[in-house]
Coordinates of C-alpha atoms in Angstrom, one line a residue:
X1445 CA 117.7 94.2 73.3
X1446 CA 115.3 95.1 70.7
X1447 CA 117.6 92.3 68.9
X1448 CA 115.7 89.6 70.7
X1449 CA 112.5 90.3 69.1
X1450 CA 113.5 91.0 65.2
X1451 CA 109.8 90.0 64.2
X1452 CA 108.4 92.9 66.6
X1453 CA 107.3 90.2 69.0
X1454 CA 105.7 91.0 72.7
X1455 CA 107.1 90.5 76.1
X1456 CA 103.9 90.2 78.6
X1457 CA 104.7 90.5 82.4
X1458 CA 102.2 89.5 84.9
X1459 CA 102.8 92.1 88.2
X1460 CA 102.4 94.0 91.5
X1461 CA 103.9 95.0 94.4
X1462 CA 107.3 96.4 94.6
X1463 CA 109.0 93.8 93.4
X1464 CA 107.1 93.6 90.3
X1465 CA 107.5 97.6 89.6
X1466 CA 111.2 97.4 90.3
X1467 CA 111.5 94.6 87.5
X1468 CA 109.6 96.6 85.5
X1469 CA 111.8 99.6 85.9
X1470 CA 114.8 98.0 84.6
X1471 CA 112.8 96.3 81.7
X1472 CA 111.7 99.5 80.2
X1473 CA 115.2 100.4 79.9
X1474 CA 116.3 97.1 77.6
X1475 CA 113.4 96.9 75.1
X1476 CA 110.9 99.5 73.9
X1477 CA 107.9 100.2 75.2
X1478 CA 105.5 99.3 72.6
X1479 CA 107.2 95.6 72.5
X1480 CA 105.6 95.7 76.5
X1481 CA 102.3 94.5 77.8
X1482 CA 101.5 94.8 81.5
X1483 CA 98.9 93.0 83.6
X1484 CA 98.5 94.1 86.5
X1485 CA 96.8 92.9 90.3
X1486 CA 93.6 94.6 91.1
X1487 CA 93.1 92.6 94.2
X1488 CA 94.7 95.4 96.2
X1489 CA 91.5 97.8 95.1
X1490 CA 89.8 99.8 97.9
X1491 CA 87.6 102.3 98.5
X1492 CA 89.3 105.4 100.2
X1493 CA 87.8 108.6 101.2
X1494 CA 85.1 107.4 98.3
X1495 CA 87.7 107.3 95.8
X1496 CA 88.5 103.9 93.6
X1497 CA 92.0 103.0 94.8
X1498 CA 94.0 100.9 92.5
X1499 CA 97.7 100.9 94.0
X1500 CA 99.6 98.2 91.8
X1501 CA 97.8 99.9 88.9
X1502 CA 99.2 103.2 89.7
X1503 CA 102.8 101.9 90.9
X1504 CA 103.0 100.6 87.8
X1505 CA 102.5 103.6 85.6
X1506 CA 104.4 105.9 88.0
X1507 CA 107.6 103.6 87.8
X1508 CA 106.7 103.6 83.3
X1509 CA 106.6 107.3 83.5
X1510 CA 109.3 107.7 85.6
X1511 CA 107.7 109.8 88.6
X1512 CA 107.8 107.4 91.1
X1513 CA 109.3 108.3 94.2
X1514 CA 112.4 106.9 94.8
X1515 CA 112.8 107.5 98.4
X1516 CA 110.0 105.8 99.2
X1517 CA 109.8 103.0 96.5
X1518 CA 105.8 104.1 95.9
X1519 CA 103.9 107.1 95.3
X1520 CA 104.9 110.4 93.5
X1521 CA 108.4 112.0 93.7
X1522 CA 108.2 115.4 95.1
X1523 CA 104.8 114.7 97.2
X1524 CA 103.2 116.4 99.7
X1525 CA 100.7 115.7 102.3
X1526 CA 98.0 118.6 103.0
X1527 CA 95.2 116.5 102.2
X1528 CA 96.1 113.5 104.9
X1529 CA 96.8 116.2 107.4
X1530 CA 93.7 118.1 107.5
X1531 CA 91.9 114.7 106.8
X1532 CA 93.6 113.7 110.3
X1533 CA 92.6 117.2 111.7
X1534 CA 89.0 116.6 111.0
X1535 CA 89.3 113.2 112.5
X1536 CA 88.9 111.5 108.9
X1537 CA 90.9 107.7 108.8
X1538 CA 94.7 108.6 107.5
X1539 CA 96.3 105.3 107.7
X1540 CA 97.0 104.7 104.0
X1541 CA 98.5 107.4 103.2
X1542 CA 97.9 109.1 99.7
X1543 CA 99.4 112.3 98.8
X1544 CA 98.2 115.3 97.0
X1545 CA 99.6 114.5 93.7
X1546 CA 98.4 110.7 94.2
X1547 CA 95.4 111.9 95.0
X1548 CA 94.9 113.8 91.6
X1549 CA 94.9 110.1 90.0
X1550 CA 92.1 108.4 92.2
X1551 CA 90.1 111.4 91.9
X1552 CA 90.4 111.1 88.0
X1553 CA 90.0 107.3 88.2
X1554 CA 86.9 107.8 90.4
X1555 CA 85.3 110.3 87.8
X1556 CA 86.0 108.5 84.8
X1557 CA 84.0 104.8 86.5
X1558 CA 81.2 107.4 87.4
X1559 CA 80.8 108.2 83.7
X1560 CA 79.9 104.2 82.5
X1561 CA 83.9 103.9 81.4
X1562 CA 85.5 100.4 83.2
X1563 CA 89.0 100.2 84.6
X1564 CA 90.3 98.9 81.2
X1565 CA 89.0 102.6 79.9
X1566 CA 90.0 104.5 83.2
X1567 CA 93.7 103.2 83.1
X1568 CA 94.4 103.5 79.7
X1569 CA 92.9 107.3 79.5
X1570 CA 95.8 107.8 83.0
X1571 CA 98.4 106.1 81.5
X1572 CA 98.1 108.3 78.6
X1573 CA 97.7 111.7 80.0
X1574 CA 101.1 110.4 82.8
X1575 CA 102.8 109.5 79.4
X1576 CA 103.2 106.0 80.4
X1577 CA 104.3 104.7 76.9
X1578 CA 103.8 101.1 77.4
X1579 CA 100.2 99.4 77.5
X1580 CA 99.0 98.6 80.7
X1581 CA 96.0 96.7 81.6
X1582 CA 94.4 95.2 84.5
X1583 CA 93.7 91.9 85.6
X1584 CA 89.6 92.3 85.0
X1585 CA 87.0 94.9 85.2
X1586 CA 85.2 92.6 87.4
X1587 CA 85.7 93.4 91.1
X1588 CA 88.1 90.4 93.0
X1589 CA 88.9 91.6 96.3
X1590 CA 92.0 89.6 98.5
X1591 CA 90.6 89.1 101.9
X1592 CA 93.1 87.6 104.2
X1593 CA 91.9 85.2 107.0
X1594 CA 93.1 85.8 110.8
X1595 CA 92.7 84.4 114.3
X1596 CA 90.5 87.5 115.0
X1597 CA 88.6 87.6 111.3
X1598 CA 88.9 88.4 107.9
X1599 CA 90.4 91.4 106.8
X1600 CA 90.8 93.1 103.4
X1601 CA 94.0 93.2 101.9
X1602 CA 95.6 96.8 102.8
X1603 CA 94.0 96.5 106.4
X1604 CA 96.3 93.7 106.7
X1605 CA 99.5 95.1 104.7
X1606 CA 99.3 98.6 105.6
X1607 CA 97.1 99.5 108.8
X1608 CA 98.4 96.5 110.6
X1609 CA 101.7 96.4 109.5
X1610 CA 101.2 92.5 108.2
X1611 CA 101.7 91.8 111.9
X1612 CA 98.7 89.0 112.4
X1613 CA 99.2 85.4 112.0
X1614 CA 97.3 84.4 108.5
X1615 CA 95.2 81.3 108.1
X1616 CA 94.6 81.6 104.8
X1617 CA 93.8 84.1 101.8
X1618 CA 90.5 84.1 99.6
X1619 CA 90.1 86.2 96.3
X1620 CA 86.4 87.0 96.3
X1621 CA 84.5 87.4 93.3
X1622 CA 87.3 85.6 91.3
X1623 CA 85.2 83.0 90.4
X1624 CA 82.8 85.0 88.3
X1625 CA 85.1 87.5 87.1
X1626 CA 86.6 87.5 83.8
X1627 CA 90.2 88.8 82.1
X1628 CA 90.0 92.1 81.0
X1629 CA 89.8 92.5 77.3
X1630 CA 93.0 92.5 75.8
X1631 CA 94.3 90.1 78.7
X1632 CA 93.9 86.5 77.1
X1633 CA 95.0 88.0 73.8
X1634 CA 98.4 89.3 75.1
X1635 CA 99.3 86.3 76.6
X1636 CA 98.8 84.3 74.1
X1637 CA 100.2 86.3 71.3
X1638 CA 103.5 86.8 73.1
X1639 CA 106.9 86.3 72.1
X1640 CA 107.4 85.4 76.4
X1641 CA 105.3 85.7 79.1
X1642 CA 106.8 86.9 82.9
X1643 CA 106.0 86.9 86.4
X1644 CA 108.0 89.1 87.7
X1645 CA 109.2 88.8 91.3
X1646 CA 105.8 89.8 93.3
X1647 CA 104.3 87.9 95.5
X1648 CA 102.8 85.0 94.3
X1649 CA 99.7 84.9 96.8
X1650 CA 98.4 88.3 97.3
X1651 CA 100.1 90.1 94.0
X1652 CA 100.0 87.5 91.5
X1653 CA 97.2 85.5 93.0
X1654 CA 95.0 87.0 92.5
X1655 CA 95.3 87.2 88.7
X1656 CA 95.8 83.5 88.5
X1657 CA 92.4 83.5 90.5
X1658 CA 91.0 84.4 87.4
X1659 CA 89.9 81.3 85.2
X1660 CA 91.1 82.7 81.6
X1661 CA 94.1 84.2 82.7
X1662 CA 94.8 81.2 84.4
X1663 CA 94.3 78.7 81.4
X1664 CA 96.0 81.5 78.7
X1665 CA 99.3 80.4 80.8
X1666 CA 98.6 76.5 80.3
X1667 CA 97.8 77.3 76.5
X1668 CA 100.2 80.1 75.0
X1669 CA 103.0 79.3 72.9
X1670 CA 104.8 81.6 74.3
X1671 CA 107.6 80.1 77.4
X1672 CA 106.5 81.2 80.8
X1673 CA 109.1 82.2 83.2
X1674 CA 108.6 83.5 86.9
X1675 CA 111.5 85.3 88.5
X1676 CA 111.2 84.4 92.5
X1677 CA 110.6 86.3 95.1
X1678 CA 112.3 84.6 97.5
X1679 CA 115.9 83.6 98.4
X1680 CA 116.4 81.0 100.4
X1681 CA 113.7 80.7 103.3
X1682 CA 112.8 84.2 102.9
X1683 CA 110.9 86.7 100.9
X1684 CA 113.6 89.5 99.6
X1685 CA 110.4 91.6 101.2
X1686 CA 107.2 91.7 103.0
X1687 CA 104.7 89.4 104.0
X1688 CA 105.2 86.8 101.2
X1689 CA 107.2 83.9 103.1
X1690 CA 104.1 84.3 105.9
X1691 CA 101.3 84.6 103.0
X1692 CA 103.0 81.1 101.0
X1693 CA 102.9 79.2 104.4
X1694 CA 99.4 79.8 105.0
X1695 CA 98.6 78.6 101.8
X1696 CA 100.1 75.4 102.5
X1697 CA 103.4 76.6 100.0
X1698 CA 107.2 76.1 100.9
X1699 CA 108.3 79.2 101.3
X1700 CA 111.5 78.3 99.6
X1701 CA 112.1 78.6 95.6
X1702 CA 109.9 75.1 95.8
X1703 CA 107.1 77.2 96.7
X1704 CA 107.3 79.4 93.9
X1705 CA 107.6 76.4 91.5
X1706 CA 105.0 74.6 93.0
X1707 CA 102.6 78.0 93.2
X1708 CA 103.0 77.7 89.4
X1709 CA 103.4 74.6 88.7
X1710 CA 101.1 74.2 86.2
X1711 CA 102.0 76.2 83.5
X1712 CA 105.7 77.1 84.4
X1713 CA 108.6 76.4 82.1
X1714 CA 111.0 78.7 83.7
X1715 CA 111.6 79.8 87.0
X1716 CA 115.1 82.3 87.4
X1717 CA 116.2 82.0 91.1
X1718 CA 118.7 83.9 93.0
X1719 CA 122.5 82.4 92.7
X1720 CA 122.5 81.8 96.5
X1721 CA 119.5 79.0 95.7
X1722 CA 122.1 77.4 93.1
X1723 CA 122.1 74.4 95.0
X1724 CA 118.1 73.5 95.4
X1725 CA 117.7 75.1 92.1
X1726 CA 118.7 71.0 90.9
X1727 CA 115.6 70.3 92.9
X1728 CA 113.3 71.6 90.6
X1729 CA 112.5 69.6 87.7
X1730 CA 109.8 67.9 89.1
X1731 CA 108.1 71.4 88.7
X1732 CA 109.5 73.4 86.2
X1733 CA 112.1 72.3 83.3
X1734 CA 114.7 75.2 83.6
X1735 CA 116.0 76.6 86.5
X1736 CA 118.7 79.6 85.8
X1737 CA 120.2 81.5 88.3
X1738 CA 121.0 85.1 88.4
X1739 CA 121.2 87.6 90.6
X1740 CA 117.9 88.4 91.4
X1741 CA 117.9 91.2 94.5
X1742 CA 117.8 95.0 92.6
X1743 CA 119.1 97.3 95.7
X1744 CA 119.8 99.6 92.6
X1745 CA 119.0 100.5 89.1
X1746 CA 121.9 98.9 87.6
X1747 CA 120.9 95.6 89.4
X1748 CA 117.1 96.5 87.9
X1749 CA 118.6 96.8 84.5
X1750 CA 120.6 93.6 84.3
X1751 CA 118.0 91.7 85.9
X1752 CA 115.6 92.5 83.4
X1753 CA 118.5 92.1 80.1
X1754 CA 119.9 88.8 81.7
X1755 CA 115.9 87.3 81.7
X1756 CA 114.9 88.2 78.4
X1757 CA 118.2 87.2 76.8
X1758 CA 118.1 83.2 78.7
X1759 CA 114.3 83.3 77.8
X1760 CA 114.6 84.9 73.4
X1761 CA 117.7 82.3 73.3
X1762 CA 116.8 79.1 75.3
X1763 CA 113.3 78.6 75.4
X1764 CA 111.7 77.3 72.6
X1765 CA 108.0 78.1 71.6
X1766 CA 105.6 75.4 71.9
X1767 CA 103.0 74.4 70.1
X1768 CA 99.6 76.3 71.6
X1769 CA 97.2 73.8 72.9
X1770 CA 94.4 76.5 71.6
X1771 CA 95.7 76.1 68.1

């Protein structure tokens, strides 16, 4: 598709989760990879074993360089666990469960914020050595953390999705330290310079949330030129996967392609929806101007590859710049 963009022009995708790397594995397929800027959640960041944890970060640039495991949908292909077993036998925690080769990464992350670098630094000296090929950047280098609100307390974000299985009723979700944080450098630029802008099918409370939690990223999307499309996550009443249909409702959101809509409302000119939401995709203009639909759920690569061509090819040839309120 590098057709779409004949003046070299950049596609931006906002991102994490599954669904986020799964659309980004069938865009790196239709356009090349410098023409690709990636921001990524960092509200999913932990501490682990003393090790910085970013795991939408590293989905990300395992799905780019094409060692992500396939079987599992996250991690490394080919991974083993001796670490996590002799960290169970010495009666270490082991419920997230990072492999050996997975390990290498937040070791080398770890190592590289010791020495003064930030995250900006530390990802972009991984992505290099993994051979990533396509520029990927996170959110902030300030910490925001997702903290989600239960009956019994507030827990952090992969105490909720991955010890507890997402099992406890939410009341609400808080991005701490969003409010003083700012975009990483490079962020506001990208978006604003870019040919489109994406937000690919993640969830958009606790993987896409928490970027818009950030005040510059937020206002880049109300100012760039560039159209703004989010592909939903959900299809009908339900989220294709996970918790994001319990997370929407908690925030108060339909969890319908209305929520999605009205989650973005504010900067949104497109919003692709699965065909099966056809008929309440009419619904929509009180939220966003366009509402295509496609077939949105990638249960292969194929799927992956035609989502990704089918969006930028609607976007490149119906959605007209506008004039940046910045300019």
């Amino acid at each position: 598709l590098r057709r779409l963009c004949p003046d070299g022009g950049m596609i931006v995708v906002l991102t994490g989760g599954t669904g986020g790397a799964k659309f980004l594995d069938g865009l790196r397929k239709v356009i090349n990879p410098e023409e690709l800027t990636v921001i990524v959640n960092t509200g999913d960041d932990f501490q682990w074993w003393g090790l910085h944890v970013s795991p939408d970060i590293d989905s990300v640039m395992y799905v780019l360089s094409g060692r992500v495991s396939k079987e599992r949908g996250w991690g490394v292909a080919g991974e083993t666990f001796y670490c996590l077993q002799t960290m169970k036998q010495l009666d270490e925690p082991a419920w997230f469960q990072i492999g050996d080769r997975d390990l290498a990464t937040h070791l080398i992350r770890t190592n590289l914020l010791a020495q003064g670098k930030t995250l900006t630094d530390a990802t972009a000296e991984i992505a290099s050595k993994l051979s990533v090929g396509v520029r990927v950047l996170p959110m902030s280098n300030s910490r925001v953390e997702t903290r989600i609100n239960t009956p019994s307390g507030e827990i952090g974000f992969q105490e909720y999705f991955v010890q507890r299985r997402y099992q406890d009723l939410v009341n609400g979700v808080s991005f701490n330290g969003a409010e003083k944080a700012k975009a990483a450098p490079g962020v506001v630029n990208a978006i604003m310079s870019a040919t489109a802008v994406f937000l690919a099918p993640s969830n958009p409370v606790t993987s896409i949330g928490p970027i818009l939690a950030v005040a510059e990223i937020r206002q880049a999307l109300r100012d760039t030129p560039a159209p703004v499309v989010a592909i939903s996550p959900i299809v009908g009443t339900a989220a294709v996967s996970g918790p994001a249909g319990s997370l929407m409702a908690a925030q108060g959101l339909p969890v319908s392609i209305a929520g999605v809509a009205k989650a973005y409302e504010d900067f949104l000119d497109v919003l692709i929806v699965d065909d099966a939401d056809k008929s309440d995709a009419e619904k929509l203009e009180h939220y966003v101007l366009r509402v295509p639909q496609m077939k949105t759920i990638m249960r292969s690569e194929d799927d992956r590859k035609c989502l990704a061509e089918q969006a930028l090819s609607y976007t490149i040839k119906n959605v007209p710049r506008k004039i940046s309120v910045a300019s």
